[in-house]
Short mmCIF file of C-alpha atoms and ligand atoms in Angstrom, two decimals:
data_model
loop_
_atom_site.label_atom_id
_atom_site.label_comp_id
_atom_site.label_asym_id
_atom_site.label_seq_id
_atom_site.Cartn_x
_atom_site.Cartn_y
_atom_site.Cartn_z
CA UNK A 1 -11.43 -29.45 129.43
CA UNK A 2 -11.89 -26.30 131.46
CA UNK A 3 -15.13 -26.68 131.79
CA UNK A 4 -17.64 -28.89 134.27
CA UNK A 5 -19.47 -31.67 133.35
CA UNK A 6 -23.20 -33.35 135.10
CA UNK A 7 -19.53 -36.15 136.62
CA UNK A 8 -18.57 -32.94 138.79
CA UNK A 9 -22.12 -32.88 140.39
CA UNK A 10 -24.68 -35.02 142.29
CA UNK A 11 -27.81 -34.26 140.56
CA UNK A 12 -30.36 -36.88 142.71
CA UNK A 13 -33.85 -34.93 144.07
CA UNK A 14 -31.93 -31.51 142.68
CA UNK A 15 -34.22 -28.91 140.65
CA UNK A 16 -32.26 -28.85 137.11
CA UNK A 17 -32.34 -26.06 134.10
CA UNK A 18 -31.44 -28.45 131.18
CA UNK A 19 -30.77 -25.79 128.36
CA UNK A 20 -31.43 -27.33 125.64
CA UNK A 21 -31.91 -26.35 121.51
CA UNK A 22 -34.88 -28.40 120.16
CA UNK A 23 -35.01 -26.07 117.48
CA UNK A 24 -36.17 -28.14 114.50
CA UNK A 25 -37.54 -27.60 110.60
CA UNK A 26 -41.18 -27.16 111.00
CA UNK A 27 -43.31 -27.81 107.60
CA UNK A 28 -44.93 -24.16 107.51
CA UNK A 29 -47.78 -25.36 105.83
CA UNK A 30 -48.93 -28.04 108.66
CA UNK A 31 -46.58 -26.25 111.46
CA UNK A 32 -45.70 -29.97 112.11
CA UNK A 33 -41.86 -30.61 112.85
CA UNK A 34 -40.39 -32.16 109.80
CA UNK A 35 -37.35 -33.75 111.49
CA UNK A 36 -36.87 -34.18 115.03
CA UNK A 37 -32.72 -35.33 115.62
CA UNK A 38 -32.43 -32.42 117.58
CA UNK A 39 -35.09 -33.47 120.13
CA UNK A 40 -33.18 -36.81 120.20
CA UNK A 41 -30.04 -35.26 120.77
CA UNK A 42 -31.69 -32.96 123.65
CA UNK A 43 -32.54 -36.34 125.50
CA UNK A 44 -29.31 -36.81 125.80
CA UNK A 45 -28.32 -35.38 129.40
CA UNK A 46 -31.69 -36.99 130.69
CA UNK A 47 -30.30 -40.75 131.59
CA UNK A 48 -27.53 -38.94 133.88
CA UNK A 49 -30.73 -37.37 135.52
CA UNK A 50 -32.76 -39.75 136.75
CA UNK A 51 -33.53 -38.72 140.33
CA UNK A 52 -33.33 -35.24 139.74
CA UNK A 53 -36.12 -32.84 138.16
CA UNK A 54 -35.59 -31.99 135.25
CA UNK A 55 -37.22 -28.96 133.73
CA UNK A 56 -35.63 -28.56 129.83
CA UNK A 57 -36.54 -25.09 128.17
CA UNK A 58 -35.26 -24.26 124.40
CA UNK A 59 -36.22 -21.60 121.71
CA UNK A 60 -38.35 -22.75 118.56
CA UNK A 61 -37.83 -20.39 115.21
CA UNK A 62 -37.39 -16.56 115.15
CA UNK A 63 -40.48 -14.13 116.18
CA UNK A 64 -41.75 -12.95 113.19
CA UNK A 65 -40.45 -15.92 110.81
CA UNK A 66 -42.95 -19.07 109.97
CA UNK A 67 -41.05 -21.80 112.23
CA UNK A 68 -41.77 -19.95 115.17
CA UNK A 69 -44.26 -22.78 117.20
CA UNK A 70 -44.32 -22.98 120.86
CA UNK A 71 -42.68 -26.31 122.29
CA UNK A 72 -46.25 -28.78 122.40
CA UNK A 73 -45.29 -30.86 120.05
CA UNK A 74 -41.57 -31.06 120.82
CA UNK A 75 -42.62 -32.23 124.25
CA UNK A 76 -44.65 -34.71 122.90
CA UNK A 77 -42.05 -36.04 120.30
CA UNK A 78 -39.80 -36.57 123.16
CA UNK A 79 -42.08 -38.25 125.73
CA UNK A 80 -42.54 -40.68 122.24
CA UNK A 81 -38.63 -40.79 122.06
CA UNK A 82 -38.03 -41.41 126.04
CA UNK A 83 -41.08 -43.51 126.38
CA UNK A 84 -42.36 -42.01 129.09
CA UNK A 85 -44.59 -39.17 130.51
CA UNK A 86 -43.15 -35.41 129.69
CA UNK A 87 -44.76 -32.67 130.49
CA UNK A 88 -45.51 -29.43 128.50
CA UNK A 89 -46.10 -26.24 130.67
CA UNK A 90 -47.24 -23.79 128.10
CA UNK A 91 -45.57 -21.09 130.00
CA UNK A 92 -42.02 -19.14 129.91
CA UNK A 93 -41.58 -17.25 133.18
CA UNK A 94 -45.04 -16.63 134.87
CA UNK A 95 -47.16 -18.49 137.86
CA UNK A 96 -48.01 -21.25 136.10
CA UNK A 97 -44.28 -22.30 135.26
CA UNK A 98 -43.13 -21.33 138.69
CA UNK A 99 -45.87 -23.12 140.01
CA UNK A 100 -45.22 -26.24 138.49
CA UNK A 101 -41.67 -26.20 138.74
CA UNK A 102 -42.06 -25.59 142.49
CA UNK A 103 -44.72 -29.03 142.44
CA UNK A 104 -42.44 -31.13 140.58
CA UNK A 105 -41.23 -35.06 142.39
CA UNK A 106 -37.91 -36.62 141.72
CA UNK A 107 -38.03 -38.48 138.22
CA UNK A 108 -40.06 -35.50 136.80
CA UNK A 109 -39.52 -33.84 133.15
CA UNK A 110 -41.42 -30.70 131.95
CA UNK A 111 -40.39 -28.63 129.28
CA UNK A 112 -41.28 -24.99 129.16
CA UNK A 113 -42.75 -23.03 126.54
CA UNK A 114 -40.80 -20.92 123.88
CA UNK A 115 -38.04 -19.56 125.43
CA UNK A 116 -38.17 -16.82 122.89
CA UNK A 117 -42.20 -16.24 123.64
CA UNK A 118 -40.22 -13.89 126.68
CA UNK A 119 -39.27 -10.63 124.78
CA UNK A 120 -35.72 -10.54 127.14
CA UNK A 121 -34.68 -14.01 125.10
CA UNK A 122 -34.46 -11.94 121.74
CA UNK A 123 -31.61 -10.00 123.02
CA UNK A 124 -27.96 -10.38 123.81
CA UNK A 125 -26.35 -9.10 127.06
CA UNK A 126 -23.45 -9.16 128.58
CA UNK A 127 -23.52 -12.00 131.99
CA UNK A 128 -23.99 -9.71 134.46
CA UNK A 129 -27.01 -8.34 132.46
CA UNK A 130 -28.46 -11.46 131.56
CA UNK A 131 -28.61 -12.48 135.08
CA UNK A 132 -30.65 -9.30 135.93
CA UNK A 133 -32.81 -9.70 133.62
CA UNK A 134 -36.81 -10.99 134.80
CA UNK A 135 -36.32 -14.58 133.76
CA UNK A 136 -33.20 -15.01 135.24
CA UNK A 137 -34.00 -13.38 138.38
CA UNK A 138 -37.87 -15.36 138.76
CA UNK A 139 -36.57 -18.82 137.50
CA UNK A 140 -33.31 -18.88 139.30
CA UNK A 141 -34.01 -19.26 142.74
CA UNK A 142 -35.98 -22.52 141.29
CA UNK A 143 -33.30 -24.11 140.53
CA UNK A 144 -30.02 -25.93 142.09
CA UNK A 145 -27.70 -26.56 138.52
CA UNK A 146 -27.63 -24.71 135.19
CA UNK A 147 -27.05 -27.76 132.66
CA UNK A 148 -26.05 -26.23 129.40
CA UNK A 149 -26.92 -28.75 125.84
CA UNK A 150 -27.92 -26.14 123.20
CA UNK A 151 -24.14 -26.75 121.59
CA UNK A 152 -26.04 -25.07 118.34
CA UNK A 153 -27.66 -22.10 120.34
CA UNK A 154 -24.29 -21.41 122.20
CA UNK A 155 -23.08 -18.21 120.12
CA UNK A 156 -26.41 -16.43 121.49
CA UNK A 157 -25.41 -14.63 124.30
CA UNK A 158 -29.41 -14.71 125.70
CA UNK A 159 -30.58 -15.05 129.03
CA UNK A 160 -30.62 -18.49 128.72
CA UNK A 161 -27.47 -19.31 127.67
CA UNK A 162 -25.21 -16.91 129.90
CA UNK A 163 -27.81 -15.90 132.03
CA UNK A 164 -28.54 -18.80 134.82
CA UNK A 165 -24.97 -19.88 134.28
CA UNK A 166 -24.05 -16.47 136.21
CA UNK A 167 -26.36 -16.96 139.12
CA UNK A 168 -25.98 -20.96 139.65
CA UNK A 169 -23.80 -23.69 139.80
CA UNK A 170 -23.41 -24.72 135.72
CA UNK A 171 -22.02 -27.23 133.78
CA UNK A 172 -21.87 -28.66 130.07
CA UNK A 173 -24.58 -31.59 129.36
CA UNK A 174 -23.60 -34.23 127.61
CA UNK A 175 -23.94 -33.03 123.76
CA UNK A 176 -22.20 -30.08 124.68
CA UNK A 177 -19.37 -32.27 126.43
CA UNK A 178 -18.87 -34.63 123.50
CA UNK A 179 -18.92 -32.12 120.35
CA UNK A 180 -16.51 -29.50 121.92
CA UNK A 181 -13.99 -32.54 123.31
CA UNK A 182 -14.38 -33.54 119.12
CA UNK A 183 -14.09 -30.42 117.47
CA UNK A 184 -10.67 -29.63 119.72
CA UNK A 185 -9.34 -32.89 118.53
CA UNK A 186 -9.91 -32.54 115.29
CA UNK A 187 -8.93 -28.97 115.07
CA UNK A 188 -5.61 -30.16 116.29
CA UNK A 189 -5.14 -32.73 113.52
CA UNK A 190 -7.16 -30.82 110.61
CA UNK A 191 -4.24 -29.58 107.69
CA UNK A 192 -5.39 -27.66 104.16
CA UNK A 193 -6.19 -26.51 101.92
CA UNK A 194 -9.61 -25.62 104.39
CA UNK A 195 -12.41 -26.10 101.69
CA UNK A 196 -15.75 -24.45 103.45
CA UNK A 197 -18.81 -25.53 101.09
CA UNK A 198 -21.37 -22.68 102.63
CA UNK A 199 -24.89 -22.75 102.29
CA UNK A 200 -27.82 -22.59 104.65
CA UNK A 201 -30.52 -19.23 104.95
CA UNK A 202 -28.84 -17.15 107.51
CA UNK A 203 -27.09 -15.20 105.51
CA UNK A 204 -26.44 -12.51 107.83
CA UNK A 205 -24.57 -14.59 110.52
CA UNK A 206 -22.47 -16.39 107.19
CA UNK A 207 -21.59 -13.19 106.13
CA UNK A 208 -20.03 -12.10 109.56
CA UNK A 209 -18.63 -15.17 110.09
CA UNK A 210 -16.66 -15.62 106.46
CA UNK A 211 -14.18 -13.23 106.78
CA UNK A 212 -12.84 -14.71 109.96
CA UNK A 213 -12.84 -18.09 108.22
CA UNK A 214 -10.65 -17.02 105.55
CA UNK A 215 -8.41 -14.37 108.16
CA UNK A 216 -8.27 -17.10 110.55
CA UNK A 217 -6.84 -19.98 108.19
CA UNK A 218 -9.75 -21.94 108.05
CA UNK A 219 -11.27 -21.21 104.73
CA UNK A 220 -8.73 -21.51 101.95
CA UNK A 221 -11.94 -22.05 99.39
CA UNK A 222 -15.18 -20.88 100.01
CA UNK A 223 -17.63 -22.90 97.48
CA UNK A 224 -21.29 -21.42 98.12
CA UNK A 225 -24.76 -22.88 97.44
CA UNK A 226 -28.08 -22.37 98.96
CA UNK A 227 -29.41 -18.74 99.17
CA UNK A 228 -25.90 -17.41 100.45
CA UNK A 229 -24.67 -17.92 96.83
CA UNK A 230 -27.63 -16.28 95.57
CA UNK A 231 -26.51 -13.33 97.24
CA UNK A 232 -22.99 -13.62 95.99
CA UNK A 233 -24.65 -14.13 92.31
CA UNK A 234 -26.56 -11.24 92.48
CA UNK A 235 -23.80 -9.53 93.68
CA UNK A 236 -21.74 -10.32 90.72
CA UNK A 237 -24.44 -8.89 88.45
CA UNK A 238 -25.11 -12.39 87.10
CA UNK A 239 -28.24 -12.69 88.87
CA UNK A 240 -30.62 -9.63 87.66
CA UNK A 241 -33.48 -9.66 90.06
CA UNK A 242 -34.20 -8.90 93.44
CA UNK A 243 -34.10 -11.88 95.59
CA UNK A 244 -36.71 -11.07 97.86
CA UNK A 245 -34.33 -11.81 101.23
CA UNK A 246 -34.46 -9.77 104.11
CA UNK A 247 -31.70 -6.79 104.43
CA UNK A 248 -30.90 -8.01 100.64
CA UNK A 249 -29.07 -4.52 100.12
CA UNK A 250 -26.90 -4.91 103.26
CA UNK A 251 -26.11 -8.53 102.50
CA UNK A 252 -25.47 -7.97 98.65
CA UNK A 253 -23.25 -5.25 99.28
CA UNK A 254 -21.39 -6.79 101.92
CA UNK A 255 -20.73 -10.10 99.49
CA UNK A 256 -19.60 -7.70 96.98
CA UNK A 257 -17.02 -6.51 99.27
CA UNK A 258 -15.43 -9.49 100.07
CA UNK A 259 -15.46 -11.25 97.02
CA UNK A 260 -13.23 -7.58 96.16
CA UNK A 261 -11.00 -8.61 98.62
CA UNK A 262 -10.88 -12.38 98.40
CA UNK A 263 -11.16 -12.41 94.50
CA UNK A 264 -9.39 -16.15 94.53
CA UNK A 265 -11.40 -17.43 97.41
CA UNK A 266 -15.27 -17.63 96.19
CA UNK A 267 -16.60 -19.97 93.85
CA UNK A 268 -20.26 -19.53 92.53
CA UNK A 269 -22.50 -21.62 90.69
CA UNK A 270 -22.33 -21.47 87.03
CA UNK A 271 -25.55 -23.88 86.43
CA UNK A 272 -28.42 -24.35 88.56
CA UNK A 273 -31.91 -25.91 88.45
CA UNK A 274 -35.65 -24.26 88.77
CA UNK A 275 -38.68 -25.77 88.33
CA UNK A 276 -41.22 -25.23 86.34
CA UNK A 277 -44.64 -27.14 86.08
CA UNK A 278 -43.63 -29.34 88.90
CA UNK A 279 -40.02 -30.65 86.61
CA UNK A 280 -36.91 -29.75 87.33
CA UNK A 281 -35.32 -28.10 84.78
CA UNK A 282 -31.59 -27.17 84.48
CA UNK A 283 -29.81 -24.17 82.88
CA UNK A 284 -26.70 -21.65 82.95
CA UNK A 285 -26.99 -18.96 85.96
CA UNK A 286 -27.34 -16.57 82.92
CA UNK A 287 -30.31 -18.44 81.58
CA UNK A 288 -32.19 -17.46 84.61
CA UNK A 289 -35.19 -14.93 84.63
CA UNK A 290 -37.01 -12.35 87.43
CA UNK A 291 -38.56 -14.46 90.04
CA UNK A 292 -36.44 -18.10 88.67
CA UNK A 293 -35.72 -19.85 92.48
CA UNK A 294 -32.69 -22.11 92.49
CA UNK A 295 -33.69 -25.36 94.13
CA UNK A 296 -30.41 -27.25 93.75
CA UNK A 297 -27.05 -26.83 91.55
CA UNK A 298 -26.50 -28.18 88.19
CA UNK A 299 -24.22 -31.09 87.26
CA UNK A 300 -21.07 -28.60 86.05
CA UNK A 301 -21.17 -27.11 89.51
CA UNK A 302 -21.40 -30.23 91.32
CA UNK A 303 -18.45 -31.12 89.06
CA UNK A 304 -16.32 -28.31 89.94
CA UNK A 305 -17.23 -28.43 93.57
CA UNK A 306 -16.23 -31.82 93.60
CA UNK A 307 -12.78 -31.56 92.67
CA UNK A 308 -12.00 -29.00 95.49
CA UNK A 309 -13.35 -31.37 97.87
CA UNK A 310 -10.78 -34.19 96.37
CA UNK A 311 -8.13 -32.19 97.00
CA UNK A 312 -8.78 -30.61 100.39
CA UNK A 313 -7.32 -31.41 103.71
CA UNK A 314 -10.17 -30.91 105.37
CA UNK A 315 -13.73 -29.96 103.95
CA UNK A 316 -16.31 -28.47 106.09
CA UNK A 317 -19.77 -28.22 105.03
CA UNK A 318 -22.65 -26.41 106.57
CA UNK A 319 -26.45 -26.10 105.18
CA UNK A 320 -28.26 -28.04 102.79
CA UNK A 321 -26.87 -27.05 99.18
CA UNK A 322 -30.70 -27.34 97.27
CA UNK A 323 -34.55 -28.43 98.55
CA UNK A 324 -33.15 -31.81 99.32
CA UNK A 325 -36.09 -32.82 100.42
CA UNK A 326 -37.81 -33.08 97.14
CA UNK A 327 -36.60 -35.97 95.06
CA UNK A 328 -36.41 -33.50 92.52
CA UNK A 329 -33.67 -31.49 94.03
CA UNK A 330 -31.47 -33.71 95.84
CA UNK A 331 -28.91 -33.84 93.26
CA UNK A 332 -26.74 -31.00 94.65
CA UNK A 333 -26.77 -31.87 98.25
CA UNK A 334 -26.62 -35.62 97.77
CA UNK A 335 -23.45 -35.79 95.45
CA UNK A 336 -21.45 -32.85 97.29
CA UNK A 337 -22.53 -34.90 100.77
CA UNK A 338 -20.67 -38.24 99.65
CA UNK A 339 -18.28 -36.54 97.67
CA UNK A 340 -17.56 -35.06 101.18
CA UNK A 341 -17.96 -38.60 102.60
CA UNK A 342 -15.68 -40.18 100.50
CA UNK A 343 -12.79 -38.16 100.30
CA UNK A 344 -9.04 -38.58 102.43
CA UNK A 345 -9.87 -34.89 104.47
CA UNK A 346 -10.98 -34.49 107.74
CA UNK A 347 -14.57 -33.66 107.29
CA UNK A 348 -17.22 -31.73 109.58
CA UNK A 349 -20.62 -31.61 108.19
CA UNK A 350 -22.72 -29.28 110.37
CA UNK A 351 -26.81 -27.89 111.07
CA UNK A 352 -30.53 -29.64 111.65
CA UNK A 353 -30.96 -29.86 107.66
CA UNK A 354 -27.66 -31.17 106.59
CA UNK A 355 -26.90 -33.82 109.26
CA UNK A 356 -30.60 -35.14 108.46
CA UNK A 357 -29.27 -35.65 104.53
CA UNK A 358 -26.08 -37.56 105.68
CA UNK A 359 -28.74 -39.84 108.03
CA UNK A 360 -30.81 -39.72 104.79
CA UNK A 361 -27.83 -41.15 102.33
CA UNK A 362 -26.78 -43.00 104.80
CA UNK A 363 -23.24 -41.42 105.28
CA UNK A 364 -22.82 -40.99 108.67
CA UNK A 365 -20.36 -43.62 109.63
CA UNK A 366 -17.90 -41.87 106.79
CA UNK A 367 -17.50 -37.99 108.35
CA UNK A 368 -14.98 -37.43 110.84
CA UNK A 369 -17.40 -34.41 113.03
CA UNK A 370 -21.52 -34.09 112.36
CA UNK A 371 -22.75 -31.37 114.27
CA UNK A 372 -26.01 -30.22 115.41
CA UNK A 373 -25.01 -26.76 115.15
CA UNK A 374 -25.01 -24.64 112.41
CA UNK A 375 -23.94 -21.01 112.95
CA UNK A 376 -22.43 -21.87 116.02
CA UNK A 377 -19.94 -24.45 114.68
CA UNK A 378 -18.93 -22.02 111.88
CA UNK A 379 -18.13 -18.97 114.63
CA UNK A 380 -16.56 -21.97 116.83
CA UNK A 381 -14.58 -22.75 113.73
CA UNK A 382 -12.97 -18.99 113.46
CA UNK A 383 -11.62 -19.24 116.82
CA UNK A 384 -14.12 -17.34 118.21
CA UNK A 385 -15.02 -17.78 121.90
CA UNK A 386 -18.73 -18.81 122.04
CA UNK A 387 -20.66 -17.21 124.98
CA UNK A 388 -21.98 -20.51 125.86
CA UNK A 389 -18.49 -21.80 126.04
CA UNK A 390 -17.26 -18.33 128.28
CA UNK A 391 -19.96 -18.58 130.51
CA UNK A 392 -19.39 -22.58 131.00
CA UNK A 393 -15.34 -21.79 131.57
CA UNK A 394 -16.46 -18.64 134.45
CA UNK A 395 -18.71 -20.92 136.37
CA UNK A 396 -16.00 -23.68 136.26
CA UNK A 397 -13.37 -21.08 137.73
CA UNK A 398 -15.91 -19.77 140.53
CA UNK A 399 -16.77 -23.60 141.38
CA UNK A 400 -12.73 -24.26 141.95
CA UNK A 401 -11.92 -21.24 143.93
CA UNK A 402 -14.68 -21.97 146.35
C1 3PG B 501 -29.65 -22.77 115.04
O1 3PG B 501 -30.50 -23.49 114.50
O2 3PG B 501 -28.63 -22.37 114.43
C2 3PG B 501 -29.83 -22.44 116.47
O3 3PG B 501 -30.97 -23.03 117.01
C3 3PG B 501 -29.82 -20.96 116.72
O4 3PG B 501 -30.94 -20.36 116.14
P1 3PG B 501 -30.93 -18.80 115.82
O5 3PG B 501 -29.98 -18.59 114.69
O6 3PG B 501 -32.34 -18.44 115.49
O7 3PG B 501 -30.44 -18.09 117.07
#
């Protein structure tokens, strides 16, 4: 591994950023987190910390979108995880966080507000003008390492994640040490055909990241659910109405590009199911009318799908392929998940919502790779270098030519 890990440091009565990404599915109704595996996995750094302070900042949600929370109750699902006290500064970069950081003892964990609450954390820079930027340059001189965790934040190039890493000592935490030291080992075993079953809400970042799937060699099939195969429906004329996504005519146009150039490459749902009076209620894509939202696949689909998973040589899957979490709609997601499971590929199942449904079924002992990242693991996946990942390899090369 070219980069460091919290072995190449001694941490004891040392001021630590722990970047982590708590970043969980938040019921929008309650604003109450609806599953909290990523705060487990963001404790996991902490027992190679003890002694040290420990002061653990993430982002929650988009501004503007309805899981964006501040960190409260992620603190206090942790201090319920860890047992112990943690404790939640609801500030970013201002007196009250410095002060507190400054006032912290050895054995101490706060986590900060929102990352994203500072405007500077919505934006991507290059390193040198992350580390100029306000939080970089107030919070900095806090601290003595830059531990980097948020494996699922790490193609962000924010503050954050390249930022701190430019001004201070950094290395990889432990999530971020174990999934890349996996993924390289099974990237050097995985054969095809690639099978990518793509789902998930982004659709923006999909959409970039598809084409270098398929140019790359890592996406022989592309089968789509969740809204990303809405788009590619609508797309194909077969869904009439607007879907009511943001940048729809952006996104739909740019799906109807590349299923022009990959004609062989997409498959779509042909059947899908709605409800309507609180039943589910299956039909042919066709059947569908204006406002109709898909909540899961139909059994044909899961059929089809099914059969390209048998024969892959390695299947990845990322997002959630219905509402899973209604009993109603877990059809889709729960057949393609142990279809996944039980088949001879190498398989990666990846993001929050998905690697909660193989916990859920009970599958996790059966994939080869879960990951806590989402976008990040399908970027990772096209051979891109990940910011996170570039700024973890320059601060290893400036620690060894010291
Ligand atoms: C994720 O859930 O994929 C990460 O937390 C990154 O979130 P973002 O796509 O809002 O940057």
């Amino acid at each position: 591994m070219k980069i460091l890990t919290l072995d190449d440091f001694d941490t004891k009565s040392k001021t630590i950023f722990l970047r982590v990404d708590m970043n969980c599915p938040i019921d929008p109704a309650t604003l109450k987190i609806i599953e909290t595996s990523r705060i487990r996995e963001s404790t996991e750094s902490l027992k190679d910390l003890e002694g040290a302070k420990v002061v653990i900042a993430s982002h929650q949600g988009r501004v503007g979108n309805k899981d964006y929370t501040s960190m409260e109750n992620h603190a206090k699902v942790m201090s319920e995880i860890l047992g112990r006290k943690v404790k939640y500064v609801e500030d970013v970069i201002g007196s009250e966080a410095q002060r507190e950081i400054k006032n912290m003892k050895d054995g101490d964990v706060i986590v900060l507000d929102n990352l994203r609450l500072c405007a500077e954390e919505n934006y991507e820079f290059s390193p040198t003008e992350a580390s100029k930027t306000i939080m970089v340059q107030r919070l900095s001189k806090l601290f003595d390492l830059c531990v980097l965790d948020s494996f699922p934040s790490s193609h962000r190039a924010h503050p954050s994640i390249i930022g701190f890493a430019h001004v201070l000592p950094a290395c990889a935490g432990r999530l971020v040490e174990r999934e890349v030291r996996k993924l390289d080992e099974i990237m050097t075993v995985a054969k095809g055909p690639h099978v990518v079953v793509l789902g998930g809400s982004k659709v923006v970042d999909r959409l970039e990241a598809i084409k270098e799937l398929i140019q790359n060699g890592r996406a022989d099939q592309v089968l789509l659910t969740g809204v990303i195969a809405n788009v590619f429906l609508r797309a194909q004329g077969r869904i009439r109405s607007a879907l009511g996504i943001k940048r729809e005519d952006e996104v739909v146009s740019k799906a109807h590009a590349l299923i022009g150039e990959y004609p062989d490459v997409f498959s779509v749902p042909v059947d899908i199911a709605i409800e309507r009076g609180g039943k589910r209620i299956e039909m042919d894509v066709r059947e569908m009318e204006k406002g109709d939202q898909i909540l899961d696949l139909g059994p044909k689909t899961v059929e089809y799908y099914l059969k390209s998973i048998q024969s892959a040589g390695t299947v990845f899957m990322s997002g959630p392929a219905g509402f899973f979490e209604n009993e109603n709609f877990k059809f889709g997601t729960e057949s393609l998940l142990k279809g996944v499971a039980n088949s001879f590929a190498t398989t990666i199942v990846s993001g929050g919502h998905l690697t909660a449904a193989v916990k859920r079924y009970g599958l996790s002992d059966k994939i080869n790779l879960i990951s806590t990242a989402g976008g990040a693991l399908v970027l990772y996946l096209t051979g891109a270098k990940l910011p996170m990942i570039q700024a973890l390899e320059d601060a290893a090369t400036r620690y060894h030519s010291k």
